[in-house]
CSV table of C-alpha atoms and ligand atoms in Angstrom, one decimal:
chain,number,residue,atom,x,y,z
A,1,UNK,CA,0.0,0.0,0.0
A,2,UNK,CA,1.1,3.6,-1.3
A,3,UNK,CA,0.6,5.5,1.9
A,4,UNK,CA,3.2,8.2,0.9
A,5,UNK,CA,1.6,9.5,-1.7
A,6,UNK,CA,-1.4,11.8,0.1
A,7,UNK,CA,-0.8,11.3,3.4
A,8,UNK,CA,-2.6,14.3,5.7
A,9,UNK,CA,-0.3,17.7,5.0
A,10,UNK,CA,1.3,19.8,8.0
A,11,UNK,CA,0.0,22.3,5.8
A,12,UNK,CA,-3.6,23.8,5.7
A,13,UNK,CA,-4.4,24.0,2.0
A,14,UNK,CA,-7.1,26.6,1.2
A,15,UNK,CA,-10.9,25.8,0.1
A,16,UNK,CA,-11.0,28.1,-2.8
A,17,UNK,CA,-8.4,28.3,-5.6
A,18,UNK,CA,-8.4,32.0,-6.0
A,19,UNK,CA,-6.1,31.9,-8.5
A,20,UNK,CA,-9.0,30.5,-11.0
A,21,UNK,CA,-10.6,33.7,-10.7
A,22,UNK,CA,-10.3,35.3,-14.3
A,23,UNK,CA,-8.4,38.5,-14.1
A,24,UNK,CA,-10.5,41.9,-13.1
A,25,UNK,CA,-13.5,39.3,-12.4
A,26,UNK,CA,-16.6,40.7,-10.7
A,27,UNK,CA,-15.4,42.0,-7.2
A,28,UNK,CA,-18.7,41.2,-5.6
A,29,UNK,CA,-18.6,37.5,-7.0
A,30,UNK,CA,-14.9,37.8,-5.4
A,31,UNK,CA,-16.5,38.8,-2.0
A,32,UNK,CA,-19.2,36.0,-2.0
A,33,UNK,CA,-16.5,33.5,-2.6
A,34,UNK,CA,-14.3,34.9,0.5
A,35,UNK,CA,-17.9,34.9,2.7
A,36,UNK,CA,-18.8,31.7,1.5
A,37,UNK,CA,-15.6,30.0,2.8
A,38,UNK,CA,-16.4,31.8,5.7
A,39,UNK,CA,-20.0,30.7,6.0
A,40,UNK,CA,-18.8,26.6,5.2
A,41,UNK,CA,-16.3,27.4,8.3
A,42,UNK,CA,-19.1,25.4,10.0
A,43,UNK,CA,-18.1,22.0,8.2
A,44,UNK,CA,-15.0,21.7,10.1
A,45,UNK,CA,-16.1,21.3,13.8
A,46,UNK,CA,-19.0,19.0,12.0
A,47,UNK,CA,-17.0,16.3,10.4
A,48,UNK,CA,-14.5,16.0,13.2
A,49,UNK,CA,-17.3,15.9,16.0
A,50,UNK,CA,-19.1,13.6,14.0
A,51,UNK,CA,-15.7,11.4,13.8
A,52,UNK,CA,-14.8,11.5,17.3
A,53,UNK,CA,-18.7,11.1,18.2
A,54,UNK,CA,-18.5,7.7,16.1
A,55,UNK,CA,-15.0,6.4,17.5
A,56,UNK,CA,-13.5,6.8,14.0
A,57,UNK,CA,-10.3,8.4,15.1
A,58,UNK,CA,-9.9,5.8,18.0
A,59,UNK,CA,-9.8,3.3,15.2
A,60,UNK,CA,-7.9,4.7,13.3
A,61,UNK,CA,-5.2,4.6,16.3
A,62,UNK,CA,-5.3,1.4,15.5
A,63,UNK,CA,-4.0,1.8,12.0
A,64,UNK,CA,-4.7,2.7,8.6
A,65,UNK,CA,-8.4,1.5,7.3
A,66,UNK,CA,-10.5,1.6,4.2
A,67,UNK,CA,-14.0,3.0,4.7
A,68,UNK,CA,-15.4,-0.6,4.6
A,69,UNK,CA,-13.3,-1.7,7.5
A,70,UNK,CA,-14.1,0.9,9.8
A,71,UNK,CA,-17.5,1.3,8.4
A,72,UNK,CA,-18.1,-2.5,9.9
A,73,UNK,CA,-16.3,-1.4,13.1
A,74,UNK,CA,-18.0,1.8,13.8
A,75,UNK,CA,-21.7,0.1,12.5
A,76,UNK,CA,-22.0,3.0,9.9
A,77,UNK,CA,-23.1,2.9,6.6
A,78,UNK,CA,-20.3,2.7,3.9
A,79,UNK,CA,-20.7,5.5,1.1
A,80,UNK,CA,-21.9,7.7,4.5
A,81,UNK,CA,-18.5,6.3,6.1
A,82,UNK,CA,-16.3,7.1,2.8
A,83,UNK,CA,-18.5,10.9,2.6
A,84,UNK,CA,-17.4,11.5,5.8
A,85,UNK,CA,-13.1,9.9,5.7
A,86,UNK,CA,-13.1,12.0,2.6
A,87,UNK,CA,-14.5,15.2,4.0
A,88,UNK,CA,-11.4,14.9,7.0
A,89,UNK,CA,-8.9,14.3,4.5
A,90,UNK,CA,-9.7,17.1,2.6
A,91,UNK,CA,-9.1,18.8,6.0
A,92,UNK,CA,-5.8,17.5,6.5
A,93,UNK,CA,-6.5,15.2,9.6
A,94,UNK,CA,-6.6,12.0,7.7
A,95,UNK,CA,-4.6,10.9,5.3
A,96,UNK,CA,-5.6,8.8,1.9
A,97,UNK,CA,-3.9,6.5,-0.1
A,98,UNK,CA,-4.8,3.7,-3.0
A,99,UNK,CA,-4.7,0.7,-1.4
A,100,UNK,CA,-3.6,-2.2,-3.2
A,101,UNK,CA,-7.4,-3.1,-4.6
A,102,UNK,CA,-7.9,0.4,-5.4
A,103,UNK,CA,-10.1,1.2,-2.5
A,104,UNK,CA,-8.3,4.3,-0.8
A,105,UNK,CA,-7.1,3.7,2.9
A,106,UNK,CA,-7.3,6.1,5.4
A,107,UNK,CA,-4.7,6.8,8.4
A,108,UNK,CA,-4.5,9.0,10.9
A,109,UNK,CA,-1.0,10.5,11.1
A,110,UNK,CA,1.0,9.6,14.3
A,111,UNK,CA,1.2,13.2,15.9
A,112,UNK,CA,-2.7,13.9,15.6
A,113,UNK,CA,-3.6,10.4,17.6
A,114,UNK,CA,-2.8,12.2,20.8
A,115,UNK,CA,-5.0,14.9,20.1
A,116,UNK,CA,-8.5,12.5,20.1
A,117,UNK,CA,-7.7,10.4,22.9
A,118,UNK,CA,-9.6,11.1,25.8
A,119,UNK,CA,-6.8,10.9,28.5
A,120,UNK,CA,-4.4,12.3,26.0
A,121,UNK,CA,-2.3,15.2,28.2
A,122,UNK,CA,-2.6,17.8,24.8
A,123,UNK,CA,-5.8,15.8,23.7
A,124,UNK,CA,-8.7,18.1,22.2
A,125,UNK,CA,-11.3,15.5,23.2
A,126,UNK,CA,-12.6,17.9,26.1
A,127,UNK,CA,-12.8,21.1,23.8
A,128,UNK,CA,-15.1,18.7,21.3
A,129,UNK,CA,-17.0,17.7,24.2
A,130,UNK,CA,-17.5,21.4,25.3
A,131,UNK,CA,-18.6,22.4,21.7
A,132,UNK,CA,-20.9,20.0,21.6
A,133,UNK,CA,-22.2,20.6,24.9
A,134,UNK,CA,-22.3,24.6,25.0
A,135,UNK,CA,-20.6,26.1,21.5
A,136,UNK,CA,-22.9,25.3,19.2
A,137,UNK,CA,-26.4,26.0,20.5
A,138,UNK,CA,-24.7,29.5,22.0
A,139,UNK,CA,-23.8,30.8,18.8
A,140,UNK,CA,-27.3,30.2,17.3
A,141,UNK,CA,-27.7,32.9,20.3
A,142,UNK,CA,-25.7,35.7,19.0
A,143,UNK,CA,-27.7,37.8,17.6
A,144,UNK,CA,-29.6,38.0,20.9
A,145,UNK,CA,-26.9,38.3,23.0
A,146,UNK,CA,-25.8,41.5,20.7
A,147,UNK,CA,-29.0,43.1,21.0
A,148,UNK,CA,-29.3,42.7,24.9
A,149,UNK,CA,-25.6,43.0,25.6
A,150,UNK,CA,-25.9,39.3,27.5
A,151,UNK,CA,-27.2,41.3,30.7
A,152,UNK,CA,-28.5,40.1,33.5
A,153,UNK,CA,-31.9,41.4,34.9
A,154,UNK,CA,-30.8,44.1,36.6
A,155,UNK,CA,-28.6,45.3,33.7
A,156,UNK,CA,-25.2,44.4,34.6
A,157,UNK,CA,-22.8,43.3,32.3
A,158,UNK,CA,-22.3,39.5,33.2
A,159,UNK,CA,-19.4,37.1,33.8
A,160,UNK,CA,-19.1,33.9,31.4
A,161,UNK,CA,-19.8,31.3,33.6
A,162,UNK,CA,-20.2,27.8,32.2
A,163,UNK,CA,-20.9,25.1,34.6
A,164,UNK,CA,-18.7,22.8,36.7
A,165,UNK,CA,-19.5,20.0,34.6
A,166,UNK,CA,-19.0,21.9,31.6
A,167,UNK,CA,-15.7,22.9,32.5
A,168,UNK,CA,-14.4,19.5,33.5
A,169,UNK,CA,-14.5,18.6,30.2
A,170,UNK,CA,-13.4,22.0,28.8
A,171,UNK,CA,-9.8,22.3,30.9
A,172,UNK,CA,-8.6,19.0,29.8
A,173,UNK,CA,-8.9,20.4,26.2
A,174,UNK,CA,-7.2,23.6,26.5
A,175,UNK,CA,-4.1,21.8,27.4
A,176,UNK,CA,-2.5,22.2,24.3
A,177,UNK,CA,-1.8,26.0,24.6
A,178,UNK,CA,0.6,25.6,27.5
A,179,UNK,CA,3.7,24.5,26.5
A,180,UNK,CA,4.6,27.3,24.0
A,181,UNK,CA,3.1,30.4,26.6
A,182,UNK,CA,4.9,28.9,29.8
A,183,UNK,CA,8.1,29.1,27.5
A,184,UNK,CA,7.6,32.6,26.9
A,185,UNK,CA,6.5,33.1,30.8
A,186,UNK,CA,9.6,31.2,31.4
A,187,UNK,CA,11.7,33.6,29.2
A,188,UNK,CA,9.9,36.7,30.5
A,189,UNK,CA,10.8,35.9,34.3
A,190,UNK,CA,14.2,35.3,33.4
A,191,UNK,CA,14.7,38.4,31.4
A,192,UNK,CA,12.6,40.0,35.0
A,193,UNK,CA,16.3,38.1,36.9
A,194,UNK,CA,14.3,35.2,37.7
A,195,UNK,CA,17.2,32.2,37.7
A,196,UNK,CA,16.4,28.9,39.6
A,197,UNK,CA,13.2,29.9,41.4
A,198,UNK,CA,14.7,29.5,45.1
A,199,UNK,CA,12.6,30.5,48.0
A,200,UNK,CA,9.9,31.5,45.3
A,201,UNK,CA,6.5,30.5,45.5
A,202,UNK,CA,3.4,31.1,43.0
A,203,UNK,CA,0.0,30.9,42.9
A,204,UNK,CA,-2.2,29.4,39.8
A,205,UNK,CA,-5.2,31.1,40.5
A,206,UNK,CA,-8.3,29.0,38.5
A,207,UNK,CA,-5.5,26.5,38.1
A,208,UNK,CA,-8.2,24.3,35.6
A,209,UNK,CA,-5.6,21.4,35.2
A,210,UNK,CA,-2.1,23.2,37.0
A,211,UNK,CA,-0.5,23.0,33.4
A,212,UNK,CA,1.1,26.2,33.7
A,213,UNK,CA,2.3,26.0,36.9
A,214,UNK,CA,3.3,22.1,36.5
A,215,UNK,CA,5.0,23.1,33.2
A,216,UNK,CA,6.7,26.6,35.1
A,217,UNK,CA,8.2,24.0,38.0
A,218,UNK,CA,9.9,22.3,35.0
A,219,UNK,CA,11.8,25.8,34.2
A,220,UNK,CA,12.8,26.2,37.7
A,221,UNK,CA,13.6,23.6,39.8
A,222,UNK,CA,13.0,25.3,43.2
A,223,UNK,CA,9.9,27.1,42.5
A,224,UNK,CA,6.6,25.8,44.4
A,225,UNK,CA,3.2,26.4,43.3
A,226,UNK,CA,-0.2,26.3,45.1
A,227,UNK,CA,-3.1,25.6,42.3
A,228,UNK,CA,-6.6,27.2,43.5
A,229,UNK,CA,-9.8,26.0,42.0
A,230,UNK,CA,-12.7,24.7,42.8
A,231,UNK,CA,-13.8,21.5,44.4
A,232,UNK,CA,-14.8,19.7,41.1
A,233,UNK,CA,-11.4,20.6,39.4
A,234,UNK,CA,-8.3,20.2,41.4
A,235,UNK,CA,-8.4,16.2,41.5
A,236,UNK,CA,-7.9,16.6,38.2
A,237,UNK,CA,-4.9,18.9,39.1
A,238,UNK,CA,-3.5,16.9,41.4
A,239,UNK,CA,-3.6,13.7,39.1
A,240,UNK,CA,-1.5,15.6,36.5
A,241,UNK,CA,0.8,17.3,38.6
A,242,UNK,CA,1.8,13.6,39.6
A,243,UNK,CA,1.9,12.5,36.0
A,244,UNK,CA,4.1,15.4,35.3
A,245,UNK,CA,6.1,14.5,38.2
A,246,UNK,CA,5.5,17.6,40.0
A,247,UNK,CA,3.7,16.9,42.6
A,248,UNK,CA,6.3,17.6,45.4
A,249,UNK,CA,6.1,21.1,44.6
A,250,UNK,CA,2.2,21.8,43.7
A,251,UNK,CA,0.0,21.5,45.9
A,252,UNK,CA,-3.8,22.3,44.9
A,253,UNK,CA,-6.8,24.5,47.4
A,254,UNK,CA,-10.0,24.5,46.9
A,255,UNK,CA,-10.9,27.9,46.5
A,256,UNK,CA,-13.5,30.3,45.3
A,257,UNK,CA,-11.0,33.0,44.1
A,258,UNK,CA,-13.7,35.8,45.0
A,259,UNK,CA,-14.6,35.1,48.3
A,260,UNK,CA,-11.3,33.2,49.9
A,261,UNK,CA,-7.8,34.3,51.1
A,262,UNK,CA,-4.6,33.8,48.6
A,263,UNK,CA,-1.8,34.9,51.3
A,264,UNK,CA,0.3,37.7,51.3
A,265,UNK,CA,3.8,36.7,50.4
A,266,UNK,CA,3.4,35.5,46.4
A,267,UNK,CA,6.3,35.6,44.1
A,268,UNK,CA,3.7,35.2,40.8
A,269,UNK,CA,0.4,34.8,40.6
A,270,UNK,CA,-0.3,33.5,36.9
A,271,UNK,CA,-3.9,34.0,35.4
A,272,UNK,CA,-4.4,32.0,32.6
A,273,UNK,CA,-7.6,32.2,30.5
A,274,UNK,CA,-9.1,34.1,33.5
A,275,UNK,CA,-9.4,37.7,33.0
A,276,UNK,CA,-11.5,37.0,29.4
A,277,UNK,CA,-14.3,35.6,31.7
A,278,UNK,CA,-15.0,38.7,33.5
A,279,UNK,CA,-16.5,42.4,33.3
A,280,UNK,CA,-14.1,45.3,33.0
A,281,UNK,CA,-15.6,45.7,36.6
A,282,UNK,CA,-14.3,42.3,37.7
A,283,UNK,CA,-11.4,42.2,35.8
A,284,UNK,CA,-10.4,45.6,38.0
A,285,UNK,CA,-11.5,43.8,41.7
A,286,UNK,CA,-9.5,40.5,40.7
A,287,UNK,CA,-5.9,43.0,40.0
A,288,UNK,CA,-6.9,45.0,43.8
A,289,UNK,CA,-7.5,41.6,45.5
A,290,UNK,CA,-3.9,40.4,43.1
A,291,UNK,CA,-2.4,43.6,44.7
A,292,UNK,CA,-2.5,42.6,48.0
A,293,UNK,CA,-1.6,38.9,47.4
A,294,UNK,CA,1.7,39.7,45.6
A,295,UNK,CA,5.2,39.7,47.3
A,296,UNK,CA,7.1,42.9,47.4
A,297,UNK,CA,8.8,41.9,44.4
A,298,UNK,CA,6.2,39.8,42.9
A,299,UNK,CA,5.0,39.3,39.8
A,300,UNK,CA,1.8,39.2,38.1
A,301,UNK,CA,1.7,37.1,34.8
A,302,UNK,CA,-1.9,36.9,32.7
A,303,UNK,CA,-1.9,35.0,29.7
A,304,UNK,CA,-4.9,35.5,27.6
A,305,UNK,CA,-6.7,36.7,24.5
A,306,UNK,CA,-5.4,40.1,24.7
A,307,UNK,CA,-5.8,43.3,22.1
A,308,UNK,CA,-3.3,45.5,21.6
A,309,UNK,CA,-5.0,48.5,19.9
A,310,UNK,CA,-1.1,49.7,18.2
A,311,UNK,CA,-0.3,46.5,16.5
A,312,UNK,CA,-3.8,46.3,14.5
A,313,UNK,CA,-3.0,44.1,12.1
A,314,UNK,CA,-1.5,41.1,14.4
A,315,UNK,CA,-3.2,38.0,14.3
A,316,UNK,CA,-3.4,37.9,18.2
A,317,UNK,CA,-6.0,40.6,17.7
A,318,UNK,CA,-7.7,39.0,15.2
A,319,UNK,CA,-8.2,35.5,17.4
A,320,UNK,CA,-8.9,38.2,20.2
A,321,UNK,CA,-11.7,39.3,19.0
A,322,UNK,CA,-13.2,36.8,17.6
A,323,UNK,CA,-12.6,34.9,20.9
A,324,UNK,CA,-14.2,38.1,22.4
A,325,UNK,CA,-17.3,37.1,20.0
A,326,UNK,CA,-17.6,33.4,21.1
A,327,UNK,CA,-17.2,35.1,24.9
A,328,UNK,CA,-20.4,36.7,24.0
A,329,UNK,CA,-21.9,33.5,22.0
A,330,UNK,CA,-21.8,31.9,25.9
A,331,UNK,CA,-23.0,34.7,27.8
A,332,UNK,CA,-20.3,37.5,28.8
A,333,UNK,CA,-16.7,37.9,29.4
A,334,UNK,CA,-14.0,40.1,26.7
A,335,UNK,CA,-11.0,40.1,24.9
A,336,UNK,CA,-9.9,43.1,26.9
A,337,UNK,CA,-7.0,45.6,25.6
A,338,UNK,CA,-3.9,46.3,26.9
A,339,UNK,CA,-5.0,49.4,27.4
A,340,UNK,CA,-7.6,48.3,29.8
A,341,UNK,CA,-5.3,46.5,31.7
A,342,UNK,CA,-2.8,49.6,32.4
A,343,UNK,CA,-5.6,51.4,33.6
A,344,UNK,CA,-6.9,48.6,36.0
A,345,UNK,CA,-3.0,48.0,37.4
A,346,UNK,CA,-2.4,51.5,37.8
A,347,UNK,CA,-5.7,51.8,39.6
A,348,UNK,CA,-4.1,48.8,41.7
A,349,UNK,CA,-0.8,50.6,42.7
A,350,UNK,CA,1.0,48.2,39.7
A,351,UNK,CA,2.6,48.9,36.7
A,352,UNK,CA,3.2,47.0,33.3
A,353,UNK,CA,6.5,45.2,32.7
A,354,UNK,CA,6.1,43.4,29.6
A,355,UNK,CA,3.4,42.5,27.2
A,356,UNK,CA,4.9,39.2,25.2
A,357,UNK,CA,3.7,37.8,22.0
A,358,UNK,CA,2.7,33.8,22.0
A,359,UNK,CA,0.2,31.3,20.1
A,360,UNK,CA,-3.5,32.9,20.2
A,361,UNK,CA,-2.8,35.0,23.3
A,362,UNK,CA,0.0,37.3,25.5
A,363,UNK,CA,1.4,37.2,28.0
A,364,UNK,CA,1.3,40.3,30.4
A,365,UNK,CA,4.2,40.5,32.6
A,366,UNK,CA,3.4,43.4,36.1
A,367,UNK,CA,4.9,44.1,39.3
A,368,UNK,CA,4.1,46.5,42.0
A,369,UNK,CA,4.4,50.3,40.6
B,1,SAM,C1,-11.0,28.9,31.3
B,1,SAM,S1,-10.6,27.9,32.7
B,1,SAM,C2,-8.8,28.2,32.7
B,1,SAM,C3,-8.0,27.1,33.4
B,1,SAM,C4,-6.5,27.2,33.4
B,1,SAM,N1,-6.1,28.4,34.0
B,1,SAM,C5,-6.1,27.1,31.9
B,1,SAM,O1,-5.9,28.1,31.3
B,1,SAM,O2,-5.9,26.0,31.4
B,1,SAM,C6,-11.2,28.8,34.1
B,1,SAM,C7,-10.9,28.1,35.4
B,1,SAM,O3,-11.3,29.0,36.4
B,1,SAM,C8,-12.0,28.3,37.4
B,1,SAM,N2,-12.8,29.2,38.2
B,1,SAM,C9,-13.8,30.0,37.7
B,1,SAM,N3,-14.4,30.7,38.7
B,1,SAM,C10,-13.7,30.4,39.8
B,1,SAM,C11,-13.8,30.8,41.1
B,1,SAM,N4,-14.7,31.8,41.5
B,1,SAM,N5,-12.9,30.3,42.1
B,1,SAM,C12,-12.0,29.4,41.7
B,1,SAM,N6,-11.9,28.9,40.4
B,1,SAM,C13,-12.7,29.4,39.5
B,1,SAM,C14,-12.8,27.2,36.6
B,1,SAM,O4,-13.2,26.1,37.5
B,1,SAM,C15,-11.7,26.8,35.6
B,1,SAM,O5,-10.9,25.8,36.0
């Protein structure tokens, strides 16, 4: 079997070959075309869902397939099993080659089996889950949510809160943006004369599954980290700081970050995907309350979905804000600016030490003013 030949692509090829547009075509039919892919954007989540829903990819683990093997493991019909191998492949997450008899065989390639299994440390089984769960009936919701402003009755601007359940599933499959941000974290502190992390101790505050922090005790042998979060999550914390062989150094409390104590003495406390739940209001009461937690010379570090209003054209904006839109698809919480954040910190009696570019977010280094 010729498995060479088409196997899936590192590459993401494009849906529409602009390049068969005759020259000086009609602009508008240009613009349909560019909307249109747009608009088919939905296909994507729909054909790997409907994969993972069916066990496909956990077959295809296994090894390569043709659509009538799998179709008689899964119990799906065969040309609907073939529509839907094909449809994947022409996303670049399978592969397809002619198989000796003709019949193409599909594969899954070795670095994307990972990413379906359930228990997989960078798996995305967890954000499928979620989207199934809460993403897409919530963006059927937009609309409304942009004409009421997703208020609550009394008018205020609300927090996205998903539920406990929701989120068990959802900060498993987040993993995956850790280990390129807690390299730039790590490279941040050390530029800020971090060295081995000695008598330094942080705080992960809505921890989710202590990645960050479990990854940061990597970097620095002698750092410690507490992990708060509550009761439903920090098992899960716990478990992976011990599969991450970190567990002499993090420790996990449950906590409600509004209502308990964090200490006094912190060297970092790290927000991760936190402050793009909240309202500019709450967003400015978590950096007082952050204030008061921090060490002399502590730092604060937020990595999020951050805009920076003077690099427009960045595509950290762009994910941003359209991470700000599926914010209000769920029911509240921003991609807030880097403005706003200089304005809560100075508010705070902090100040901005660095602002550092990584995969879909930054990462806002700040220190006592
Ligand atoms: C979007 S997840 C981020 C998890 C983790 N920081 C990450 O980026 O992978 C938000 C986390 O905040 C936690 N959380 C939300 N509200 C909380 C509260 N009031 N007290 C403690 N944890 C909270 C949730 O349980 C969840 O684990």
């Amino acid at each position: 079997m010729n498995t060479s030949a088409t196997t899936a692509s590192a590459n993401h090829t494009p849906l529409v070959d602009t390049a068969l547009f005759p020259e000086g075509g009609d602009g508008e039919v240009r613009a349909a075309h560019r909307l249109y892919e747009h608009l088919v954007g939905i296909w994507a989540p729909g054909v790997v869902e409907a994969a993972q829903d069916l066990g496909a990819f956990a077959a295809l683990t296994e090894g390569p397939a043709t659509a009538a093997q799998l179709s008689e493991r899964l119990g799906t019909d065969l040309r609907a099993t073939r529509v839907l191998l094909d449809g994947l492949h022409a996303y670049d997450v399978l592969g397809r080659a002619r198989g000796e008899d003709g019949q193409p065989v599909y594969s899954l390639p070795p670095e994307m089996h990972g990413v379906f299994a359930p228990g997989g440390l960078y798996s995305l089984a967890g954000k499928i889950t979620h989207d199934r769960n809460v993403a897409w009936d919530a963006w059927r919701n937009l609309a409304e949510n942009v004409r009421s402003g997703a208020r609550t009755s009394g008018g205020a601007q609300q927090l996205n809160q998903i539920s406990e359940e929701d989120y068990t599933a959802l900060v498993r499959g987040i993993n995956f943006w850790a280990p390129p941000i807690t390299q730039v974290l790590a490279e941040g502190l050390r530029a800020h004369g971090w060295t081995s992390g000695a008598d330094r101790r942080m705080i992960d505050v809505g921890c989710g599954t202590g990645i960050y922090s479990q990854l940061l005790l990597n970097e620095f042998p002698e750092l410690r980290a507490r992990g708060l979060d509550v009761e439903r999550i920090v098992p899960i914390a716990q478990e992976q700081a011990k599969r991450l062989g970190v567990a002499d150094r993090f420790r996990t409390e449950i906590c409600d970050f509004w209502n308990d104590d964090w200490g006094n003495d912190s060297s970092l406390a790290l927000f991760v995907n936190i402050f793009h739940l909240q309202t500019p209001e709450s967003a400015h009461e978590l950096l007082l309350k952050t204030s008061k937690s921090l060490a002399e010379d502590g730092v604060i570090a937020i990595a999020d979905h951050i805009v920076d209003e003077d690099e427009d054209g960045s595509t950290q904006n762009k994910f941003s804000r359209l991470f700000a839109a599926s914010m209000l698809a769920t029911g509240g919480g921003d991609a807030f600016t880097v403005q706003d954040y200089d304005q809560w910190l100075a508010d705070a009696g902090l100040r901005r030490i660095a602002l550092l570019d990584a995969p879909m977010h930054r990462v806002l280094l700040a220190g006592h003013a």
